[in-house]
Amino acid sequence: MTKERLYLFDTTLRDGAQTAGIEFSVEDKITIAKLLDDLGVDYIEGGYPGANVVDTEFFSKKRTKRAKFTAFGMTKRTGRSVENDPGLQGLLQSEAEAICFVAKAWDRQIELAMGISLDENLQSVDASVRAAVSSGRETIVDCEHFFDGYKANPDYALKCAKTAFEAGARWIVLCDTNGGTMPSEIHEIVTKVTSVVPGKHLGIHAHNDTEQAVANTLAAVRAGVRQVQGTLNGIGERCGNANLISLMPTLALKEPFSSTIETGVTSAQLLNLTALSRNFDELLNRAPARQSPYVGASAFATKAGIHASALQKDPSCYEHIEPEIVGNQRNVMVSQQAGKSNLITVLARIGIQVEKNDPRLDGLLRAVKEREARGYSYDGADASFALLAHKTLGDLREYFRVESFRTTVERRYNARGELTTMSEAVVKIEVDGEMLMSVAEGNGPVNALDLAMRKDLGKYSDRIDDLELVDFKVRILNGGTGAVTRVLVESRDASGERWFTVGVSANIIDASFEALYESVTYKLLKTEQG
């Protein structure tokens, strides 16, 4: 049986950016776009070029290799031509391969919020789509408030969809903007829309205000849509969007979807789903939700008792899939053998091949568990785990040894009478028996330490010339001013590769230095392996 293709449209960087408390920098967007590209989604909606500095810079060049780099924007304003609408021209002048327009489909919103006539709205949709198609861009139209609009005025909502389709849009996306539509309603309305626009040109964009965004998305797929929109870990405005991390394995593993449709995400890419979800949370500087379906730490966990006993005999008694399929693991009564199997998978992912009966795996397993008990987390710190693995397996040499370091922070008035804060760091390093001391000033103590440590590494200095600290995140693991602190540092070099290192200590400076030290060490290891 030939499977139909279902396309995955990620809007983490656009709709997800509306989440309260989340602000993406350009560097954040670049990192997340790479995660999504590697995952296998078909479209990455990166933001609204021209609306703000971050999105304009992000769209100054193409940021994807496989997925279609997609810009979001409004249809042209009523009373302006396509050529004289700055918002539309910003989209056309960006490096986007596809353009996703948002267009109102609810008559009440058009007349009340926009203050224009229903016909004027249709004219804007038609002209905007034709302009984008003429520029060679694949064109998508998000019909905002479609389901509420359909309930109020079905003829007009269908006219909006039909107008966009006849103007040349590849996709007409039906949006449950308020998130209040029930799955049964979604299925019924989508089925009716397919009489106007074929299902292979329809998409669904669901919000999670009734905790049914994933269910509504699946209902729309069953009714015929062939594009689904969502975000990583379900982030988004108010209660969030449809969670792609839940949708992808459901579509791949559950009937009636697995036997009738296929996506661009392979079984090999699904193996990285848990790591990707947790890595994304680390980037957001928040703790992963333990009870997240498929990827949460508790998704395949159970307490002792009859459940645990049954799991020992047959895991399918309390597990709907094998956790390894999505890169997760069983968290109850985990044997040494199961722990080793998981480690071997992770080690293979970073290029380290070991046999299952290698006695060194016992030491690595103990080290990981001991360090995680102290607050370390390797889900989002790939480079730190690689260093721990190499060290425990006995093939990591000490490139340099830190004899000591100190930092000072001084707040004072300068010669102009302005209050300033100065940070200085001194680092003593031993390289092949030679003691080197470096002093540097920086924008804060962590920046000063980073500059001082990399200022003079002796014979290794030229190998870290292109090393750059990209991001720095701090998480307090328990309350109070004496709390244990976890620091996550993101680094990159001229090759474009990015890596993450972690440090943990009751002293935030000490934790930061540990993460910085491991970043430099990983760079040196990388230059030898490369």
PDB file of C-alpha atoms in Angstrom, residues 271-529:
ATOM      1  CA  LEU A 271      15.971   7.830  18.079  1.00  0.00           C
ATOM      2  CA  ASN A 272      17.186  11.367  18.828  1.00  0.00           C
ATOM      3  CA  LEU A 273      13.760  12.727  19.770  1.00  0.00           C
ATOM      4  CA  THR A 274      14.222  12.590  23.547  1.00  0.00           C
ATOM      5  CA  ALA A 275      17.676  14.150  23.404  1.00  0.00           C
ATOM      6  CA  LEU A 276      16.417  16.909  21.110  1.00  0.00           C
ATOM      7  CA  SER A 277      13.433  17.713  23.339  1.00  0.00           C
ATOM      8  CA  ARG A 278      15.596  17.972  26.446  1.00  0.00           C
ATOM      9  CA  ASN A 279      18.313  19.880  24.645  1.00  0.00           C
ATOM     10  CA  PHE A 280      15.689  22.404  23.547  1.00  0.00           C
ATOM     11  CA  ASP A 281      14.548  22.876  27.143  1.00  0.00           C
ATOM     12  CA  GLU A 282      18.150  23.435  28.174  1.00  0.00           C
ATOM     13  CA  LEU A 283      18.418  26.149  25.516  1.00  0.00           C
ATOM     14  CA  LEU A 284      15.331  27.761  27.040  1.00  0.00           C
ATOM     15  CA  ASN A 285      16.974  27.460  30.470  1.00  0.00           C
ATOM     16  CA  ARG A 286      14.083  25.516  31.927  1.00  0.00           C
ATOM     17  CA  ALA A 287      13.687  22.054  33.385  1.00  0.00           C
ATOM     18  CA  PRO A 288      12.261  19.437  30.994  1.00  0.00           C
ATOM     19  CA  ALA A 289       8.726  18.353  31.880  1.00  0.00           C
ATOM     20  CA  ARG A 290       9.161  14.921  33.432  1.00  0.00           C
ATOM     21  CA  GLN A 291       5.705  13.740  32.372  1.00  0.00           C
ATOM     22  CA  SER A 292       5.927  14.751  28.721  1.00  0.00           C
ATOM     23  CA  PRO A 293       4.576  11.966  26.503  1.00  0.00           C
ATOM     24  CA  TYR A 294       7.242   9.849  24.801  1.00  0.00           C
ATOM     25  CA  VAL A 295      10.262  11.929  25.921  1.00  0.00           C
ATOM     26  CA  GLY A 296       9.725  12.790  29.601  1.00  0.00           C
ATOM     27  CA  ALA A 297      11.867  11.210  32.304  1.00  0.00           C
ATOM     28  CA  SER A 298       8.663   9.692  33.732  1.00  0.00           C
ATOM     29  CA  ALA A 299       7.167   8.629  30.399  1.00  0.00           C
ATOM     30  CA  PHE A 300       8.411   5.054  30.928  1.00  0.00           C
ATOM     31  CA  ALA A 301       8.809   5.085  34.697  1.00  0.00           C
ATOM     32  CA  THR A 302       6.802   3.375  37.392  1.00  0.00           C
ATOM     33  CA  LYS A 303       7.122   2.822  41.139  1.00  0.00           C
ATOM     34  CA  ALA A 304       7.820  -0.511  42.769  1.00  0.00           C
ATOM     35  CA  GLY A 305       4.982  -2.974  43.244  1.00  0.00           C
ATOM     36  CA  ILE A 306       2.778  -4.963  40.921  1.00  0.00           C
ATOM     37  CA  HIS A 307       3.489  -2.628  37.987  1.00  0.00           C
ATOM     38  CA  ALA A 308       7.235  -3.027  38.337  1.00  0.00           C
ATOM     39  CA  SER A 309       6.874  -6.783  38.676  1.00  0.00           C
ATOM     40  CA  ALA A 310       4.790  -6.943  35.495  1.00  0.00           C
ATOM     41  CA  LEU A 311       7.311  -4.771  33.636  1.00  0.00           C
ATOM     42  CA  GLN A 312      10.053  -7.260  34.448  1.00  0.00           C
ATOM     43  CA  LYS A 313       8.028 -10.056  32.859  1.00  0.00           C
ATOM     44  CA  ASP A 314       6.667  -8.094  29.901  1.00  0.00           C
ATOM     45  CA  PRO A 315       7.336  -4.353  29.422  1.00  0.00           C
ATOM     46  CA  SER A 316       4.305  -4.017  27.134  1.00  0.00           C
ATOM     47  CA  CYS A 317       2.086  -4.449  30.204  1.00  0.00           C
ATOM     48  CA  TYR A 318       2.679  -0.787  31.075  1.00  0.00           C
ATOM     49  CA  GLU A 319       4.493   0.645  28.051  1.00  0.00           C
ATOM     50  CA  HIS A 320       2.682   1.529  24.836  1.00  0.00           C
ATOM     51  CA  ILE A 321       5.934   1.518  22.816  1.00  0.00           C
ATOM     52  CA  GLU A 322       9.544   0.508  23.424  1.00  0.00           C
ATOM     53  CA  PRO A 323      11.139   3.634  24.937  1.00  0.00           C
ATOM     54  CA  GLU A 324      14.323   3.179  22.899  1.00  0.00           C
ATOM     55  CA  ILE A 325      12.403   3.899  19.685  1.00  0.00           C
ATOM     56  CA  VAL A 326      12.274   7.574  20.685  1.00  0.00           C
ATOM     57  CA  GLY A 327      15.635   7.608  22.480  1.00  0.00           C
ATOM     58  CA  ASN A 328      14.135   7.345  25.964  1.00  0.00           C
ATOM     59  CA  GLN A 329      14.703   4.641  28.550  1.00  0.00           C
ATOM     60  CA  ARG A 330      12.881   2.677  31.187  1.00  0.00           C
ATOM     61  CA  ASN A 331      13.389   4.269  34.573  1.00  0.00           C
ATOM     62  CA  VAL A 332      12.269   1.529  36.924  1.00  0.00           C
ATOM     63  CA  MET A 333      14.463  -1.425  37.921  1.00  0.00           C
ATOM     64  CA  VAL A 334      17.036  -0.512  35.320  1.00  0.00           C
ATOM     65  CA  SER A 335      19.626  -3.313  35.288  1.00  0.00           C
ATOM     66  CA  GLN A 336      23.318  -2.812  34.638  1.00  0.00           C
ATOM     67  CA  GLN A 337      22.781  -4.503  31.288  1.00  0.00           C
ATOM     68  CA  ALA A 338      20.015  -2.074  30.293  1.00  0.00           C
ATOM     69  CA  GLY A 339      22.100   0.860  31.483  1.00  0.00           C
ATOM     70  CA  LYS A 340      25.038  -0.317  29.407  1.00  0.00           C
ATOM     71  CA  SER A 341      22.885  -0.722  26.319  1.00  0.00           C
ATOM     72  CA  ASN A 342      21.718   2.851  26.637  1.00  0.00           C
ATOM     73  CA  LEU A 343      25.293   4.091  27.093  1.00  0.00           C
ATOM     74  CA  ILE A 344      26.491   2.195  24.052  1.00  0.00           C
ATOM     75  CA  THR A 345      23.823   3.907  21.944  1.00  0.00           C
ATOM     76  CA  VAL A 346      24.840   7.355  23.197  1.00  0.00           C
ATOM     77  CA  LEU A 347      28.552   6.602  22.771  1.00  0.00           C
ATOM     78  CA  ALA A 348      27.994   5.477  19.192  1.00  0.00           C
ATOM     79  CA  ARG A 349      26.218   8.765  18.518  1.00  0.00           C
ATOM     80  CA  ILE A 350      29.390  10.671  19.474  1.00  0.00           C
ATOM     81  CA  GLY A 351      31.715   8.351  17.578  1.00  0.00           C
ATOM     82  CA  ILE A 352      32.950   6.074  20.400  1.00  0.00           C
ATOM     83  CA  GLN A 353      32.651   2.351  19.690  1.00  0.00           C
ATOM     84  CA  VAL A 354      32.786  -0.083  22.624  1.00  0.00           C
ATOM     85  CA  GLU A 355      31.682  -3.649  23.145  1.00  0.00           C
ATOM     86  CA  LYS A 356      28.770  -4.419  25.457  1.00  0.00           C
ATOM     87  CA  ASN A 357      30.983  -6.517  27.731  1.00  0.00           C
ATOM     88  CA  ASP A 358      33.696  -3.840  28.055  1.00  0.00           C
ATOM     89  CA  PRO A 359      34.343  -3.524  31.830  1.00  0.00           C
ATOM     90  CA  ARG A 360      35.033   0.200  31.465  1.00  0.00           C
ATOM     91  CA  LEU A 361      31.306   0.776  30.842  1.00  0.00           C
ATOM     92  CA  ASP A 362      30.607  -0.013  34.505  1.00  0.00           C
ATOM     93  CA  GLY A 363      32.820   2.878  35.553  1.00  0.00           C
ATOM     94  CA  LEU A 364      31.223   5.244  33.060  1.00  0.00           C
ATOM     95  CA  LEU A 365      27.732   4.267  34.161  1.00  0.00           C
ATOM     96  CA  ARG A 366      28.644   4.882  37.801  1.00  0.00           C
ATOM     97  CA  ALA A 367      30.244   8.225  36.938  1.00  0.00           C
ATOM     98  CA  VAL A 368      27.179   9.454  35.037  1.00  0.00           C
ATOM     99  CA  LYS A 369      24.771   8.465  37.806  1.00  0.00           C
ATOM    100  CA  GLU A 370      26.984   9.955  40.530  1.00  0.00           C
ATOM    101  CA  ARG A 371      27.371  13.243  38.689  1.00  0.00           C
ATOM    102  CA  GLU A 372      23.679  13.483  37.831  1.00  0.00           C
ATOM    103  CA  ALA A 373      22.918  13.021  41.545  1.00  0.00           C
ATOM    104  CA  ARG A 374      25.119  16.083  42.182  1.00  0.00           C
ATOM    105  CA  GLY A 375      23.184  18.200  39.667  1.00  0.00           C
ATOM    106  CA  TYR A 376      24.900  17.580  36.321  1.00  0.00           C
ATOM    107  CA  SER A 377      22.696  17.048  33.286  1.00  0.00           C
ATOM    108  CA  TYR A 378      24.127  15.666  30.063  1.00  0.00           C
ATOM    109  CA  ASP A 379      20.918  15.799  27.998  1.00  0.00           C
ATOM    110  CA  GLY A 380      21.897  19.250  26.722  1.00  0.00           C
ATOM    111  CA  ALA A 381      25.674  19.059  27.276  1.00  0.00           C
ATOM    112  CA  ASP A 382      26.947  16.778  24.541  1.00  0.00           C
ATOM    113  CA  ALA A 383      30.564  17.925  24.724  1.00  0.00           C
ATOM    114  CA  SER A 384      30.793  17.438  28.495  1.00  0.00           C
ATOM    115  CA  PHE A 385      29.464  13.903  28.149  1.00  0.00           C
ATOM    116  CA  ALA A 386      31.978  13.177  25.378  1.00  0.00           C
ATOM    117  CA  LEU A 387      34.830  14.361  27.626  1.00  0.00           C
ATOM    118  CA  LEU A 388      33.569  12.307  30.581  1.00  0.00           C
ATOM    119  CA  ALA A 389      33.312   9.252  28.339  1.00  0.00           C
ATOM    120  CA  HIS A 390      36.812   9.682  26.882  1.00  0.00           C
ATOM    121  CA  LYS A 391      38.264  10.280  30.357  1.00  0.00           C
ATOM    122  CA  THR A 392      36.532   7.268  31.937  1.00  0.00           C
ATOM    123  CA  LEU A 393      37.446   5.030  29.011  1.00  0.00           C
ATOM    124  CA  GLY A 394      41.058   6.148  29.381  1.00  0.00           C
ATOM    125  CA  ASP A 395      41.711   7.909  26.075  1.00  0.00           C
ATOM    126  CA  LEU A 396      41.597  11.586  27.064  1.00  0.00           C
ATOM    127  CA  ARG A 397      44.907  13.218  27.789  1.00  0.00           C
ATOM    128  CA  GLU A 398      45.314  16.332  29.901  1.00  0.00           C
ATOM    129  CA  TYR A 399      46.185  19.130  27.488  1.00  0.00           C
ATOM    130  CA  PHE A 400      46.689  21.673  30.243  1.00  0.00           C
ATOM    131  CA  ARG A 401      46.230  21.875  33.991  1.00  0.00           C
ATOM    132  CA  VAL A 402      44.710  24.839  35.792  1.00  0.00           C
ATOM    133  CA  GLU A 403      46.884  25.650  38.788  1.00  0.00           C
ATOM    134  CA  SER A 404      44.593  28.403  40.077  1.00  0.00           C
ATOM    135  CA  PHE A 405      42.288  31.234  39.080  1.00  0.00           C
ATOM    136  CA  ARG A 406      40.769  34.258  40.735  1.00  0.00           C
ATOM    137  CA  THR A 407      38.346  36.982  39.771  1.00  0.00           C
ATOM    138  CA  THR A 408      37.624  40.436  41.106  1.00  0.00           C
ATOM    139  CA  VAL A 409      34.664  42.702  40.526  1.00  0.00           C
ATOM    140  CA  GLU A 410      35.049  46.385  41.278  1.00  0.00           C
ATOM    141  CA  ARG A 411      32.299  48.960  41.138  1.00  0.00           C
ATOM    142  CA  ARG A 412      33.566  52.530  40.971  1.00  0.00           C
ATOM    143  CA  TYR A 413      33.168  55.962  39.445  1.00  0.00           C
ATOM    144  CA  ASN A 414      35.324  56.691  36.419  1.00  0.00           C
ATOM    145  CA  ALA A 415      36.994  59.986  35.551  1.00  0.00           C
ATOM    146  CA  ARG A 416      33.733  61.294  34.059  1.00  0.00           C
ATOM    147  CA  GLY A 417      31.832  60.560  37.253  1.00  0.00           C
ATOM    148  CA  GLU A 418      29.977  57.586  35.746  1.00  0.00           C
ATOM    149  CA  LEU A 419      29.329  54.495  37.843  1.00  0.00           C
ATOM    150  CA  THR A 420      31.002  51.502  36.186  1.00  0.00           C
ATOM    151  CA  THR A 421      31.707  47.880  37.075  1.00  0.00           C
ATOM    152  CA  MET A 422      35.046  46.330  36.139  1.00  0.00           C
ATOM    153  CA  SER A 423      35.800  42.593  36.186  1.00  0.00           C
ATOM    154  CA  GLU A 424      39.286  41.125  36.099  1.00  0.00           C
ATOM    155  CA  ALA A 425      40.492  37.522  36.061  1.00  0.00           C
ATOM    156  CA  VAL A 426      43.880  35.919  36.645  1.00  0.00           C
ATOM    157  CA  VAL A 427      44.444  32.325  35.516  1.00  0.00           C
ATOM    158  CA  LYS A 428      47.568  30.183  36.082  1.00  0.00           C
ATOM    159  CA  ILE A 429      47.886  27.267  33.660  1.00  0.00           C
ATOM    160  CA  GLU A 430      50.522  24.559  33.293  1.00  0.00           C
ATOM    161  CA  VAL A 431      51.285  23.279  29.790  1.00  0.00           C
ATOM    162  CA  ASP A 432      53.946  20.551  29.480  1.00  0.00           C
ATOM    163  CA  GLY A 433      55.585  21.630  32.722  1.00  0.00           C
ATOM    164  CA  GLU A 434      55.621  25.324  31.808  1.00  0.00           C
ATOM    165  CA  MET A 435      53.625  27.639  34.070  1.00  0.00           C
ATOM    166  CA  LEU A 436      51.719  30.384  32.239  1.00  0.00           C
ATOM    167  CA  MET A 437      49.804  33.237  33.833  1.00  0.00           C
ATOM    168  CA  SER A 438      47.273  35.407  32.026  1.00  0.00           C
ATOM    169  CA  VAL A 439      45.292  38.439  33.118  1.00  0.00           C
ATOM    170  CA  ALA A 440      42.215  39.797  31.344  1.00  0.00           C
ATOM    171  CA  GLU A 441      39.396  42.248  31.876  1.00  0.00           C
ATOM    172  CA  GLY A 442      35.942  41.391  30.678  1.00  0.00           C
ATOM    173  CA  ASN A 443      32.261  42.208  30.639  1.00  0.00           C
ATOM    174  CA  GLY A 444      31.647  40.439  33.933  1.00  0.00           C
ATOM    175  CA  PRO A 445      33.698  37.808  35.777  1.00  0.00           C
ATOM    176  CA  VAL A 446      32.778  34.909  33.486  1.00  0.00           C
ATOM    177  CA  ASN A 447      33.793  36.787  30.345  1.00  0.00           C
ATOM    178  CA  ALA A 448      37.056  37.836  32.054  1.00  0.00           C
ATOM    179  CA  LEU A 449      37.794  34.207  32.996  1.00  0.00           C
ATOM    180  CA  ASP A 450      37.062  33.050  29.467  1.00  0.00           C
ATOM    181  CA  LEU A 451      39.411  35.632  27.960  1.00  0.00           C
ATOM    182  CA  ALA A 452      42.165  35.000  30.515  1.00  0.00           C
ATOM    183  CA  MET A 453      42.112  31.207  30.099  1.00  0.00           C
ATOM    184  CA  ARG A 454      42.305  31.406  26.304  1.00  0.00           C
ATOM    185  CA  LYS A 455      44.835  34.245  26.256  1.00  0.00           C
ATOM    186  CA  ASP A 456      47.866  31.980  26.429  1.00  0.00           C
ATOM    187  CA  LEU A 457      47.682  28.200  26.148  1.00  0.00           C
ATOM    188  CA  GLY A 458      51.249  27.844  24.972  1.00  0.00           C
ATOM    189  CA  LYS A 459      51.600  25.442  22.072  1.00  0.00           C
ATOM    190  CA  TYR A 460      47.825  25.019  21.895  1.00  0.00           C
ATOM    191  CA  SER A 461      47.003  28.710  21.427  1.00  0.00           C
ATOM    192  CA  ASP A 462      46.748  28.578  17.640  1.00  0.00           C
ATOM    193  CA  ARG A 463      44.320  25.633  17.868  1.00  0.00           C
ATOM    194  CA  ILE A 464      41.709  27.673  19.757  1.00  0.00           C
ATOM    195  CA  ASP A 465      41.952  30.933  17.800  1.00  0.00           C
ATOM    196  CA  ASP A 466      38.480  30.433  16.310  1.00  0.00           C
ATOM    197  CA  LEU A 467      36.839  29.311  19.562  1.00  0.00           C
ATOM    198  CA  GLU A 468      33.987  31.568  20.597  1.00  0.00           C
ATOM    199  CA  LEU A 469      31.611  31.529  23.562  1.00  0.00           C
ATOM    200  CA  VAL A 470      28.108  31.956  22.136  1.00  0.00           C
ATOM    201  CA  ASP A 471      25.752  31.631  25.079  1.00  0.00           C
ATOM    202  CA  PHE A 472      25.766  31.246  28.833  1.00  0.00           C
ATOM    203  CA  LYS A 473      22.843  30.027  30.942  1.00  0.00           C
ATOM    204  CA  VAL A 474      22.497  29.602  34.706  1.00  0.00           C
ATOM    205  CA  ARG A 475      19.992  27.451  36.570  1.00  0.00           C
ATOM    206  CA  ILE A 476      19.507  27.355  40.331  1.00  0.00           C
ATOM    207  CA  LEU A 477      18.929  23.743  41.366  1.00  0.00           C
ATOM    208  CA  ASN A 478      17.550  24.451  44.839  1.00  0.00           C
ATOM    209  CA  GLY A 479      16.444  27.532  46.711  1.00  0.00           C
ATOM    210  CA  GLY A 480      18.377  30.092  48.702  1.00  0.00           C
ATOM    211  CA  THR A 481      21.513  32.126  48.172  1.00  0.00           C
ATOM    212  CA  GLY A 482      23.649  29.075  48.941  1.00  0.00           C
ATOM    213  CA  ALA A 483      21.964  26.973  46.277  1.00  0.00           C
ATOM    214  CA  VAL A 484      23.773  24.619  43.936  1.00  0.00           C
ATOM    215  CA  THR A 485      24.138  26.196  40.508  1.00  0.00           C
ATOM    216  CA  ARG A 486      24.301  24.554  37.079  1.00  0.00           C
ATOM    217  CA  VAL A 487      25.871  26.511  34.242  1.00  0.00           C
ATOM    218  CA  LEU A 488      25.481  25.632  30.560  1.00  0.00           C
ATOM    219  CA  VAL A 489      27.910  27.178  28.079  1.00  0.00           C
ATOM    220  CA  GLU A 490      27.447  27.091  24.304  1.00  0.00           C
ATOM    221  CA  SER A 491      30.520  27.432  22.107  1.00  0.00           C
ATOM    222  CA  ARG A 492      31.322  27.355  18.411  1.00  0.00           C
ATOM    223  CA  ASP A 493      34.272  27.550  16.045  1.00  0.00           C
ATOM    224  CA  ALA A 494      34.943  28.488  12.437  1.00  0.00           C
ATOM    225  CA  SER A 495      33.637  25.131  11.186  1.00  0.00           C
ATOM    226  CA  GLY A 496      30.162  26.172  12.335  1.00  0.00           C
ATOM    227  CA  GLU A 497      29.914  23.341  14.840  1.00  0.00           C
ATOM    228  CA  ARG A 498      28.332  24.223  18.169  1.00  0.00           C
ATOM    229  CA  TRP A 499      28.728  22.336  21.408  1.00  0.00           C
ATOM    230  CA  PHE A 500      27.534  22.566  24.991  1.00  0.00           C
ATOM    231  CA  THR A 501      29.412  22.051  28.242  1.00  0.00           C
ATOM    232  CA  VAL A 502      28.143  22.000  31.815  1.00  0.00           C
ATOM    233  CA  GLY A 503      29.514  22.949  35.221  1.00  0.00           C
ATOM    234  CA  VAL A 504      27.990  22.461  38.671  1.00  0.00           C
ATOM    235  CA  SER A 505      28.977  24.021  41.970  1.00  0.00           C
ATOM    236  CA  ALA A 506      27.614  25.923  44.936  1.00  0.00           C
ATOM    237  CA  ASN A 507      29.801  28.758  43.593  1.00  0.00           C
ATOM    238  CA  ILE A 508      28.506  30.203  40.329  1.00  0.00           C
ATOM    239  CA  ILE A 509      31.998  31.321  39.251  1.00  0.00           C
ATOM    240  CA  ASP A 510      33.424  27.865  39.905  1.00  0.00           C
ATOM    241  CA  ALA A 511      30.599  26.232  37.926  1.00  0.00           C
ATOM    242  CA  SER A 512      31.164  28.691  35.081  1.00  0.00           C
ATOM    243  CA  PHE A 513      34.904  28.027  34.992  1.00  0.00           C
ATOM    244  CA  GLU A 514      34.332  24.278  34.869  1.00  0.00           C
ATOM    245  CA  ALA A 515      32.066  24.665  31.836  1.00  0.00           C
ATOM    246  CA  LEU A 516      34.569  27.014  30.167  1.00  0.00           C
ATOM    247  CA  TYR A 517      37.465  24.633  30.857  1.00  0.00           C
ATOM    248  CA  GLU A 518      35.575  21.734  29.297  1.00  0.00           C
ATOM    249  CA  SER A 519      34.694  23.841  26.257  1.00  0.00           C
ATOM    250  CA  VAL A 520      38.364  24.553  25.578  1.00  0.00           C
ATOM    251  CA  THR A 521      39.314  20.925  26.219  1.00  0.00           C
ATOM    252  CA  TYR A 522      36.629  19.698  23.837  1.00  0.00           C
ATOM    253  CA  LYS A 523      37.898  22.064  21.156  1.00  0.00           C
ATOM    254  CA  LEU A 524      41.415  20.672  21.530  1.00  0.00           C
ATOM    255  CA  LEU A 525      40.095  17.102  21.394  1.00  0.00           C
ATOM    256  CA  LYS A 526      38.103  18.004  18.293  1.00  0.00           C
ATOM    257  CA  THR A 527      41.168  19.383  16.502  1.00  0.00           C
ATOM    258  CA  GLU A 528      43.008  16.102  17.104  1.00  0.00           C
ATOM    259  CA  GLN A 529      40.095  13.979  15.906  1.00  0.00           C
TER     260      GLN A 529
END
